[in-house]
XYZ file of C-alpha atoms in Angstrom:
348
model
C 51.757 226.808 158.742
C 49.898 228.624 155.978
C 51.153 230.257 152.813
C 50.386 233.975 152.905
C 51.507 237.049 150.987
C 53.800 239.265 153.032
C 56.440 241.960 152.783
C 59.606 239.903 153.239
C 63.077 241.224 153.959
C 65.092 238.613 152.067
C 68.417 240.092 153.126
C 69.972 243.518 153.570
C 68.739 245.913 150.834
C 66.300 243.360 149.364
C 62.530 243.535 150.007
C 59.888 241.479 148.209
C 56.133 241.023 148.308
C 55.767 237.265 148.086
C 54.157 234.199 149.618
C 55.760 232.774 152.752
C 54.827 230.088 155.285
C 53.466 231.676 158.474
C 51.902 230.132 161.624
C 48.104 230.556 161.583
C 46.846 227.999 164.126
C 44.650 229.677 166.750
C 45.479 227.903 169.994
C 44.140 228.482 173.516
C 44.472 232.093 174.630
C 45.138 233.286 171.090
C 43.215 235.378 168.570
C 43.455 235.685 164.802
C 43.446 239.240 163.490
C 42.831 240.607 160.012
C 45.412 243.365 159.694
C 44.161 246.766 158.546
C 47.002 249.290 159.048
C 50.720 248.904 159.767
C 53.159 251.708 160.562
C 56.655 251.864 159.101
C 59.061 252.035 162.035
C 62.660 253.183 162.085
C 63.776 249.762 163.286
C 62.100 248.100 160.271
C 63.926 250.541 158.008
C 67.212 249.913 159.831
C 66.932 246.156 159.229
C 66.281 246.929 155.547
C 69.296 249.214 155.183
C 71.757 247.609 157.613
C 70.577 244.002 158.020
C 71.004 244.137 161.769
C 70.433 246.113 164.966
C 73.053 245.317 167.579
C 73.007 241.560 168.222
C 69.844 241.027 166.135
C 70.929 239.985 162.641
C 68.718 239.107 159.654
C 70.103 235.672 158.774
C 66.925 234.384 157.110
C 63.944 235.929 155.274
C 61.780 237.889 157.753
C 58.390 239.603 157.468
C 58.599 243.250 158.541
C 56.147 245.405 160.530
C 55.202 245.660 164.208
C 52.974 248.754 164.597
C 49.567 247.361 163.732
C 45.785 247.463 164.124
C 43.070 245.240 162.720
C 39.928 243.213 163.410
C 39.532 239.986 165.371
C 38.273 237.205 163.078
C 38.771 234.110 165.248
C 38.961 233.420 168.995
C 40.936 230.688 170.729
C 39.778 228.635 173.700
C 39.643 230.530 176.975
C 39.544 234.041 175.495
C 36.717 235.997 177.124
C 37.587 239.708 176.848
C 37.560 239.814 173.039
C 35.085 238.702 170.391
C 34.984 238.331 166.634
C 34.518 241.751 165.049
C 36.407 243.700 167.723
C 38.729 246.377 166.350
C 42.070 246.006 168.080
C 45.723 246.960 168.236
C 48.438 244.616 169.391
C 51.476 244.869 171.626
C 54.254 243.242 169.576
C 56.518 242.019 172.382
C 55.632 238.742 174.105
C 57.610 237.909 177.265
C 57.890 234.714 179.238
C 55.165 235.223 181.888
C 57.196 233.196 184.379
C 60.445 235.137 183.989
C 61.829 237.157 186.885
C 61.456 240.358 184.840
C 57.784 239.623 184.176
C 57.120 238.845 187.828
C 58.640 242.236 188.687
C 56.301 243.906 186.178
C 59.225 244.762 183.862
C 58.282 242.341 181.113
C 59.759 244.619 178.448
C 63.290 243.783 179.631
C 62.693 240.024 179.802
C 65.670 238.513 177.902
C 63.319 235.865 176.496
C 60.852 238.347 174.943
C 59.896 237.708 171.326
C 59.122 240.834 169.324
C 57.513 241.149 165.896
C 60.010 241.876 163.099
C 63.018 241.287 165.343
C 65.080 238.351 164.038
C 64.073 235.570 163.884
C 60.443 236.573 164.639
C 58.198 237.482 161.693
C 56.333 240.783 161.702
C 52.806 241.628 160.577
C 52.935 243.085 157.064
C 50.698 240.251 155.941
C 46.877 239.946 155.784
C 46.364 237.859 158.952
C 48.295 237.216 162.168
C 47.751 235.082 165.264
C 48.592 236.751 168.562
C 48.083 236.219 172.326
C 44.785 237.727 173.445
C 46.465 239.131 176.566
C 48.526 241.443 174.350
C 45.601 242.445 172.118
C 43.658 245.600 173.033
C 40.189 246.664 171.929
C 39.968 250.060 170.227
C 37.127 252.418 171.182
C 34.715 253.307 168.382
C 36.154 256.816 168.050
C 39.748 255.603 167.565
C 40.585 254.759 163.948
C 42.738 251.887 162.705
C 45.378 254.435 161.680
C 45.462 255.770 165.244
C 45.460 252.217 166.576
C 48.650 251.553 164.631
C 50.163 254.632 166.330
C 49.636 253.227 169.829
C 52.858 251.207 169.624
C 55.252 254.134 169.030
C 53.244 256.378 171.354
C 53.656 253.766 174.096
C 57.388 254.576 174.014
C 56.500 258.201 174.743
C 54.202 257.062 177.535
C 56.979 254.940 179.033
C 59.355 257.908 178.932
C 56.810 260.232 180.538
C 56.096 257.651 183.232
C 59.781 257.131 184.006
C 60.205 260.922 184.242
C 57.798 261.151 187.225
C 56.350 264.397 185.917
C 54.972 266.948 188.363
C 52.195 269.195 186.964
C 53.696 272.385 185.608
C 57.120 270.921 184.810
C 59.213 272.211 181.918
C 60.586 269.496 179.654
C 63.274 269.534 176.996
C 63.105 266.961 174.194
C 66.234 266.448 172.106
C 65.160 265.171 168.685
C 61.925 265.884 166.792
C 61.644 262.580 164.980
C 58.557 260.391 165.424
C 59.561 259.211 168.894
C 60.780 262.620 170.081
C 57.568 264.301 169.009
C 55.480 261.586 170.670
C 57.553 261.877 173.846
C 56.836 265.621 173.895
C 53.094 265.001 173.403
C 53.091 262.350 176.143
C 54.971 264.684 178.488
C 52.388 267.418 177.945
C 49.556 264.936 178.482
C 51.314 263.808 181.666
C 51.326 267.294 183.162
C 54.231 269.260 181.706
C 53.326 272.894 181.077
C 55.637 273.116 178.082
C 58.080 271.014 176.083
C 61.085 272.656 174.429
C 61.816 270.487 171.380
C 65.220 270.735 169.689
C 66.223 269.452 166.266
C 68.271 270.300 163.172
C 65.378 269.879 160.720
C 62.961 272.813 160.575
C 60.149 270.840 158.845
C 60.070 268.390 161.751
C 60.015 271.252 164.243
C 57.159 272.889 162.319
C 55.106 269.697 162.640
C 55.836 269.385 166.371
C 54.985 273.057 166.912
C 51.392 272.433 165.810
C 50.810 271.047 169.307
C 50.001 273.565 172.014
C 52.744 273.720 174.615
C 55.615 272.751 172.296
C 58.362 275.355 171.828
C 60.580 274.495 168.819
C 64.304 275.281 168.796
C 66.354 274.872 165.626
C 69.826 274.000 166.885
C 71.381 274.959 163.562
C 70.500 278.533 164.460
C 70.334 278.621 168.253
C 72.134 276.968 171.148
C 69.729 274.700 173.011
C 71.647 275.403 176.239
C 71.213 279.157 175.792
C 67.545 278.813 174.871
C 66.773 276.636 177.898
C 68.570 279.084 180.173
C 66.631 281.970 178.658
C 63.261 280.252 178.918
C 63.837 279.071 182.498
C 65.574 282.194 183.819
C 68.906 280.346 184.143
C 67.384 277.604 186.311
C 67.181 274.722 183.831
C 64.519 272.231 182.793
C 62.838 269.881 185.213
C 63.126 266.976 182.763
C 65.294 266.344 179.702
C 64.301 263.581 177.287
C 67.183 262.496 175.037
C 65.482 261.114 171.918
C 68.029 261.811 169.183
C 70.351 258.882 169.827
C 73.257 261.172 168.935
C 76.417 260.853 171.046
C 76.931 264.592 170.454
C 73.840 265.316 172.552
C 75.727 264.066 175.605
C 78.435 266.702 175.251
C 76.186 269.406 176.733
C 73.186 267.517 178.094
C 74.183 268.084 181.728
C 73.821 271.842 181.176
C 70.093 271.471 180.463
C 68.436 270.082 183.635
C 67.995 272.126 186.780
C 69.684 271.004 189.998
C 67.876 267.853 191.071
C 66.373 267.493 187.602
C 65.928 264.353 185.544
C 67.329 263.001 182.284
C 65.323 260.256 180.560
C 67.329 258.367 177.938
C 65.154 257.244 175.030
C 67.459 257.394 171.993
C 70.078 254.669 171.644
C 73.502 255.779 170.334
C 75.194 253.251 168.066
C 78.518 253.893 169.806
C 79.246 254.583 173.496
C 78.651 258.219 174.424
C 80.652 260.436 176.800
C 79.101 260.915 180.202
C 79.857 263.837 182.550
C 79.637 262.082 185.888
C 80.993 265.040 187.874
C 78.264 267.466 186.744
C 75.591 264.803 187.120
C 76.754 264.250 190.705
C 77.130 267.874 191.731
C 73.658 268.693 190.379
C 72.222 265.402 191.716
C 70.703 264.605 188.340
C 68.427 261.576 188.295
C 68.900 259.455 185.172
C 66.257 257.062 183.872
C 66.399 254.774 180.854
C 63.682 253.484 178.528
C 63.514 250.243 176.559
C 60.267 249.929 174.623
C 57.417 250.028 177.178
C 55.425 248.050 179.735
C 51.796 248.477 180.848
C 51.226 251.496 178.582
C 48.738 250.373 175.917
C 45.566 250.814 177.979
C 46.661 254.300 179.038
C 47.642 255.341 175.527
C 44.320 254.159 174.083
C 42.441 255.997 176.842
C 44.221 259.243 175.922
C 43.345 258.777 172.255
C 39.710 258.049 173.065
C 39.408 261.067 175.375
C 40.610 263.452 172.693
C 43.502 264.585 174.883
C 45.992 263.186 172.377
C 45.574 263.449 168.595
C 48.350 261.860 166.567
C 46.592 262.032 163.191
C 48.652 265.116 162.163
C 51.780 262.954 162.422
C 50.664 260.525 159.695
C 52.484 261.835 156.629
C 51.240 259.374 153.996
C 49.450 256.034 153.689
C 50.506 253.454 151.081
C 48.603 250.472 149.714
C 49.995 247.051 150.644
C 50.978 246.471 147.018
C 53.207 249.552 147.296
C 54.949 248.421 150.488
C 58.417 248.390 148.944
C 57.861 251.967 147.766
C 56.791 252.911 151.295
C 60.055 251.582 152.706
C 62.124 253.253 150.016
C 60.363 256.512 150.901
C 61.211 255.923 154.577
C 64.861 255.356 153.658
C 64.870 258.842 152.071
C 64.183 260.257 155.561
C 62.403 263.324 154.221
C 62.401 266.056 156.893
C 58.668 266.584 156.352
C 57.825 262.914 157.019
C 56.926 261.775 160.515
C 55.000 258.513 160.199
C 54.338 256.502 157.048
C 51.689 253.782 157.170
C 50.649 250.854 154.994
C 47.028 249.826 154.597
C 46.191 246.211 153.884
C 43.567 245.166 151.297
C 39.958 245.073 152.564
């Protein structure tokens, strides 16, 4: 263990920049990374404001942060695909490679997975971290550290688009224009959708999403999303509906959005159980898919960034210095409608 400065969630509502003991031994198959940029995620903010997410409770001080990019500074025994000086981003969830879920290729749902900044696992808002090389990915020269730190949330969008089984030319509906909803829409377009109808209550978020070609914004304070989808699809319905808001209210009319034989991909997680119209789902033969984090998406996401097909830089609202990390989280708690992604940059 090594004493290192970090952004520590002491308990609900209490964040401090202070020294804390963190593991820094570089064992076989591991790499040590100097952190450059870390994104502020909604789950980090939720732990700050609520002290828990479902069964995961902050019972002891925990370092926050899991969307990160940096530079390899030390290599463990047996690592051959990375070298010192490589610019990298890291997948924060580490499964048991011998679990049944991992053997099925669904390592993201392995019950034994450890995930940065999920109690009791420390996150990466600290100058250096040690991480398995197998979950560390080299960044191409034309992909910045800031973009590298966006790979983690974009991987959720990639997982949703993959689960949707998009056919080129499909029409998608995305409910929720927050960071994940917007990235789901971008991933759906990259995956072959001709257009993505994005619905939200906040016009500033819709304005940001609408900068991307193929996105059609719908402010549901002013217009019915059901009516707009019917109008835009000539009463047929969307091929795919991505539920990214996490609002139980979305489920009251969601079955009216997909076409017969269409698909609903559930990305947002309601805090309470949501109503579910089984009869309409059955009579329309709606296929329903669910998403939990992601699996096997990092390489594909990085390739899209490097190709220029996907540009997430417009989604970075502001970058804070590490010394201002508490201010960054307090800004995230404000949930300004014009903010999409806040990031923190570590000292050089």
